[in-house]
Short mmCIF file of C-alpha atoms in Angstrom, two decimals:
data_model
loop_
_atom_site.label_atom_id
_atom_site.label_comp_id
_atom_site.label_asym_id
_atom_site.label_seq_id
_atom_site.Cartn_x
_atom_site.Cartn_y
_atom_site.Cartn_z
CA UNK A 1396 201.08 -38.94 147.78
CA UNK A 1397 201.47 -40.47 151.19
CA UNK A 1398 204.93 -41.55 152.33
CA UNK A 1399 205.64 -45.23 152.07
CA UNK A 1400 206.84 -45.32 155.67
CA UNK A 1401 203.24 -44.90 156.72
CA UNK A 1402 200.30 -46.02 154.63
CA UNK A 1403 199.04 -45.91 151.10
CA UNK A 1404 196.61 -43.04 150.77
CA UNK A 1405 193.00 -44.04 150.23
CA UNK A 1406 192.10 -41.60 147.45
CA UNK A 1407 188.72 -43.17 146.84
CA UNK A 1408 186.60 -40.06 147.27
CA UNK A 1409 184.00 -40.00 144.52
CA UNK A 1410 184.36 -43.69 143.73
CA UNK A 1411 180.93 -45.27 143.52
CA UNK A 1412 180.25 -48.32 145.63
CA UNK A 1413 179.77 -50.49 142.56
CA UNK A 1414 183.40 -49.78 141.60
CA UNK A 1415 184.64 -51.60 144.69
CA UNK A 1416 185.01 -55.32 145.28
CA UNK A 1417 182.47 -56.67 147.70
CA UNK A 1418 180.89 -59.99 148.57
CA UNK A 1419 181.34 -63.44 147.06
CA UNK A 1420 181.65 -62.15 143.47
CA UNK A 1421 185.31 -61.29 144.10
CA UNK A 1422 187.55 -64.35 143.72
CA UNK A 1423 189.47 -65.28 146.88
CA UNK A 1424 192.67 -65.54 144.81
CA UNK A 1425 192.35 -61.91 143.74
CA UNK A 1426 191.65 -60.76 147.30
CA UNK A 1427 194.69 -62.70 148.50
CA UNK A 1428 196.86 -61.12 145.79
CA UNK A 1429 195.76 -57.63 146.85
CA UNK A 1430 196.30 -58.47 150.52
CA UNK A 1431 199.85 -59.48 149.61
CA UNK A 1432 200.39 -56.05 148.05
CA UNK A 1433 199.41 -54.55 151.40
CA UNK A 1434 202.25 -56.38 153.10
CA UNK A 1435 204.94 -55.27 150.63
CA UNK A 1436 208.14 -53.68 151.90
CA UNK A 1437 209.32 -50.68 149.88
CA UNK A 1438 212.18 -48.23 150.13
CA UNK A 1439 211.42 -45.07 152.12
CA UNK A 1440 212.08 -42.88 149.07
CA UNK A 1441 208.91 -44.25 147.48
CA UNK A 1442 205.58 -42.52 147.98
CA UNK A 1443 202.61 -44.65 146.98
CA UNK A 1444 198.87 -44.26 146.66
CA UNK A 1445 195.95 -46.36 145.50
CA UNK A 1446 194.25 -45.13 142.35
CA UNK A 1447 191.25 -46.08 140.24
CA UNK A 1448 192.14 -49.05 138.00
CA UNK A 1449 191.64 -49.00 134.23
CA UNK A 1450 188.30 -50.18 132.93
CA UNK A 1451 187.49 -53.27 130.87
CA UNK A 1452 191.01 -54.72 130.75
CA UNK A 1453 190.02 -57.65 132.97
CA UNK A 1454 187.12 -58.72 135.19
CA UNK A 1455 189.09 -57.61 138.25
CA UNK A 1456 191.79 -54.94 138.55
CA UNK A 1457 193.68 -53.05 141.22
CA UNK A 1458 196.01 -50.10 140.62
CA UNK A 1459 198.52 -47.94 142.43
CA UNK A 1460 200.80 -45.04 141.60
CA UNK A 1461 204.22 -44.27 143.05
CA UNK A 1462 206.91 -41.61 142.89
CA UNK A 1463 210.55 -41.59 143.94
CA UNK A 1464 210.88 -38.42 146.00
CA UNK A 1465 214.02 -36.52 146.99
CA UNK A 1466 213.04 -33.47 149.02
CA UNK A 1467 210.74 -31.46 146.77
CA UNK A 1468 211.73 -33.32 143.61
CA UNK A 1469 210.03 -36.30 141.99
CA UNK A 1470 212.86 -38.24 140.39
CA UNK A 1471 210.66 -40.89 138.76
CA UNK A 1472 207.05 -41.95 138.82
CA UNK A 1473 205.00 -44.89 137.70
CA UNK A 1474 201.80 -46.87 137.78
CA UNK A 1475 201.33 -50.57 138.47
CA UNK A 1476 198.10 -52.43 137.71
CA UNK A 1477 197.20 -55.95 138.83
CA UNK A 1478 194.73 -57.67 136.49
CA UNK A 1479 192.87 -60.91 137.16
CA UNK A 1480 190.72 -63.08 134.94
CA UNK A 1481 189.58 -66.18 136.87
CA UNK A 1482 188.99 -68.10 133.64
CA UNK A 1483 192.52 -67.42 132.44
CA UNK A 1484 193.74 -65.45 129.45
CA UNK A 1485 195.46 -67.00 126.43
CA UNK A 1486 197.77 -64.03 125.82
CA UNK A 1487 198.80 -63.94 129.48
CA UNK A 1488 199.26 -67.68 129.82
CA UNK A 1489 197.78 -67.34 133.28
CA UNK A 1490 195.02 -65.78 135.35
CA UNK A 1491 196.99 -62.75 136.56
CA UNK A 1492 198.83 -59.99 134.74
CA UNK A 1493 200.90 -57.02 135.92
CA UNK A 1494 200.99 -53.90 133.76
CA UNK A 1495 203.25 -50.92 134.36
CA UNK A 1496 204.23 -47.49 133.15
CA UNK A 1497 207.46 -45.97 134.52
CA UNK A 1498 208.83 -42.52 133.64
CA UNK A 1499 211.90 -40.47 134.55
CA UNK A 1500 214.01 -37.58 133.29
CA UNK A 1501 217.58 -38.59 132.53
CA UNK A 1502 220.95 -36.96 132.94
CA UNK A 1503 222.39 -35.79 129.58
CA UNK A 1504 225.25 -38.29 129.57
CA UNK A 1505 222.89 -41.21 130.13
CA UNK A 1506 220.37 -39.92 127.59
CA UNK A 1507 223.05 -39.98 124.87
CA UNK A 1508 223.80 -43.68 125.36
CA UNK A 1509 222.68 -45.51 122.18
CA UNK A 1510 222.05 -48.66 124.23
CA UNK A 1511 219.74 -46.86 126.65
CA UNK A 1512 216.51 -48.67 125.62
CA UNK A 1513 218.15 -52.08 126.02
CA UNK A 1514 219.62 -51.05 129.37
CA UNK A 1515 216.26 -49.83 130.68
CA UNK A 1516 214.52 -53.04 129.65
CA UNK A 1517 217.25 -55.02 131.42
CA UNK A 1518 216.54 -53.02 134.57
CA UNK A 1519 212.98 -54.33 134.56
CA UNK A 1520 213.85 -57.97 133.96
CA UNK A 1521 216.86 -57.67 136.25
CA UNK A 1522 214.71 -56.35 139.10
CA UNK A 1523 212.40 -59.36 138.78
CA UNK A 1524 215.27 -61.83 138.45
CA UNK A 1525 217.16 -60.32 141.40
CA UNK A 1526 214.27 -61.24 143.68
CA UNK A 1527 214.07 -64.73 142.29
CA UNK A 1528 210.63 -64.22 140.79
CA UNK A 1529 209.07 -66.57 138.29
CA UNK A 1530 207.25 -64.83 135.46
CA UNK A 1531 206.44 -65.22 131.79
CA UNK A 1532 205.14 -63.53 128.64
CA UNK A 1533 207.03 -60.31 129.43
CA UNK A 1534 206.75 -57.63 126.78
CA UNK A 1535 206.80 -53.90 126.40
CA UNK A 1536 208.34 -50.78 124.94
CA UNK A 1537 211.04 -48.32 125.98
CA UNK A 1538 210.61 -44.81 124.60
CA UNK A 1539 213.17 -42.00 124.73
CA UNK A 1540 211.89 -38.48 124.06
CA UNK A 1541 213.97 -35.30 123.91
CA UNK A 1542 212.74 -31.78 124.60
CA UNK A 1543 214.49 -28.63 123.35
CA UNK A 1544 213.28 -25.22 124.47
CA UNK A 1545 213.01 -22.06 122.41
CA UNK A 1546 211.93 -18.44 122.70
CA UNK A 1547 210.90 -17.46 126.22
CA UNK A 1548 211.89 -20.97 127.38
CA UNK A 1549 215.32 -20.97 125.74
CA UNK A 1550 217.14 -20.67 129.08
CA UNK A 1551 216.03 -24.18 130.02
CA UNK A 1552 218.42 -27.03 129.45
CA UNK A 1553 217.45 -29.71 126.94
CA UNK A 1554 215.77 -32.62 128.69
CA UNK A 1555 215.34 -36.28 127.89
CA UNK A 1556 212.57 -38.45 129.30
CA UNK A 1557 212.54 -42.23 129.34
CA UNK A 1558 209.32 -44.20 129.50
CA UNK A 1559 208.92 -47.94 130.07
CA UNK A 1560 205.59 -49.58 129.29
CA UNK A 1561 205.55 -53.26 130.11
CA UNK A 1562 203.49 -56.20 131.27
CA UNK A 1563 204.27 -59.69 132.50
CA UNK A 1564 202.53 -62.71 133.99
CA UNK A 1565 203.48 -63.49 137.61
CA UNK A 1566 203.57 -67.24 138.06
CA UNK A 1567 201.04 -68.54 140.52
CA UNK A 1568 201.84 -70.65 143.55
CA UNK A 1569 200.16 -73.98 144.29
CA UNK A 1570 197.36 -72.01 145.93
CA UNK A 1571 196.72 -70.16 142.68
CA UNK A 1572 198.00 -66.80 144.01
CA UNK A 1573 201.18 -65.10 142.72
CA UNK A 1574 203.68 -63.47 145.09
CA UNK A 1575 202.44 -59.98 144.28
CA UNK A 1576 204.27 -58.44 147.25
CA UNK A 1577 207.64 -59.46 145.81
CA UNK A 1578 206.62 -58.26 142.35
CA UNK A 1579 205.69 -54.90 143.86
CA UNK A 1580 209.05 -54.73 145.61
CA UNK A 1581 210.84 -55.51 142.35
CA UNK A 1582 208.83 -52.78 140.65
CA UNK A 1583 209.91 -50.39 143.41
CA UNK A 1584 213.52 -51.41 142.76
CA UNK A 1585 213.03 -50.52 139.08
CA UNK A 1586 211.60 -47.10 139.96
CA UNK A 1587 214.52 -46.32 142.25
CA UNK A 1588 217.05 -47.51 139.69
CA UNK A 1589 215.63 -45.41 136.88
CA UNK A 1590 215.60 -42.47 139.30
CA UNK A 1591 219.34 -42.91 139.77
CA UNK A 1592 219.32 -44.07 143.39
CA UNK A 1593 221.97 -46.52 144.58
CA UNK A 1594 220.92 -50.08 145.41
CA UNK A 1595 219.48 -50.59 148.86
CA UNK A 1596 219.58 -53.55 151.21
CA UNK A 1597 216.03 -55.01 151.16
CA UNK A 1598 216.33 -55.54 154.91
CA UNK A 1599 216.39 -51.76 155.36
CA UNK A 1600 213.07 -51.22 153.56
CA UNK A 1601 210.12 -49.75 155.37
CA UNK A 1602 206.91 -51.67 155.90
CA UNK A 1603 204.07 -50.44 153.71
CA UNK A 1604 200.46 -51.18 154.54
CA UNK A 1605 197.21 -50.22 152.94
CA UNK A 1606 194.35 -48.83 155.01
CA UNK A 1607 191.53 -51.24 155.65
CA UNK A 1608 188.84 -50.91 153.02
CA UNK A 1609 185.78 -52.79 151.89
CA UNK A 1610 187.92 -54.37 149.21
CA UNK A 1611 189.99 -53.70 146.10
CA UNK A 1612 188.52 -51.73 143.26
CA UNK A 1613 187.12 -53.47 140.24
CA UNK A 1614 187.70 -52.43 136.70
#
C-alpha cells in the first residue's frame, strides 16, 4: 500500500476499460462524491489504495482498502465501498450507501471484555457523530473470533480478532452529493481507534489525494 502522506496507489493493472467510469453515463453526483474522497485528510499512520469495487451491488461503485501501519506491523485493516444508485434504493433511504469491513487483532485484556461488541459498534457511530455527520439506516455486525494454537504452533499466544461489518446512508446535501470526504475521515478514525492508537487532532492530518484517472471504477 502507498503511504497516505503521498497518494493512493492506482492498482488498476489488468482492469478492463469497461470497468471504469467514462463519459456521460456516469452521474455527476457520483463523480463529485468520488472527487470528494480524493480531497480527504487522513492520519499519516493510514496507508490507502484504490481497489476493484464489488460487482452488482449498485449501478456505480468505488472501493478502497486501508491499513494502520506501525513500522512493519499492520495493526488494523479495512475496506470501504461507496455505492450509488441514481434512482434511489428503498433499503438505503437514499441514493448513496457506504459499506465497510474493519478488522484488527486485540490485546487479551480487551478481548475478554463481555461488552466488546457493543463498544466496537459505538466506535463506528461515535466516529461519525464526532465529525458531525448526518447519516441513517446504519446496520451491521461485530464478530469476535478466538484462535488457540496447538502442536507445532503451540508456542504462539492465543489471539482474538474483531471484525466490524457495517453500512450506512450518508445524507446528501442540497446538491445531491454527500460529504464523502468527512465520512472517509471518520472511517479512518475508526480504523485508528480499533488499532489502539490515541486520538489525533484532525488539523495534524496529512492531505491524501488520488492520482488522476479516467474516472472511478464501476461495479
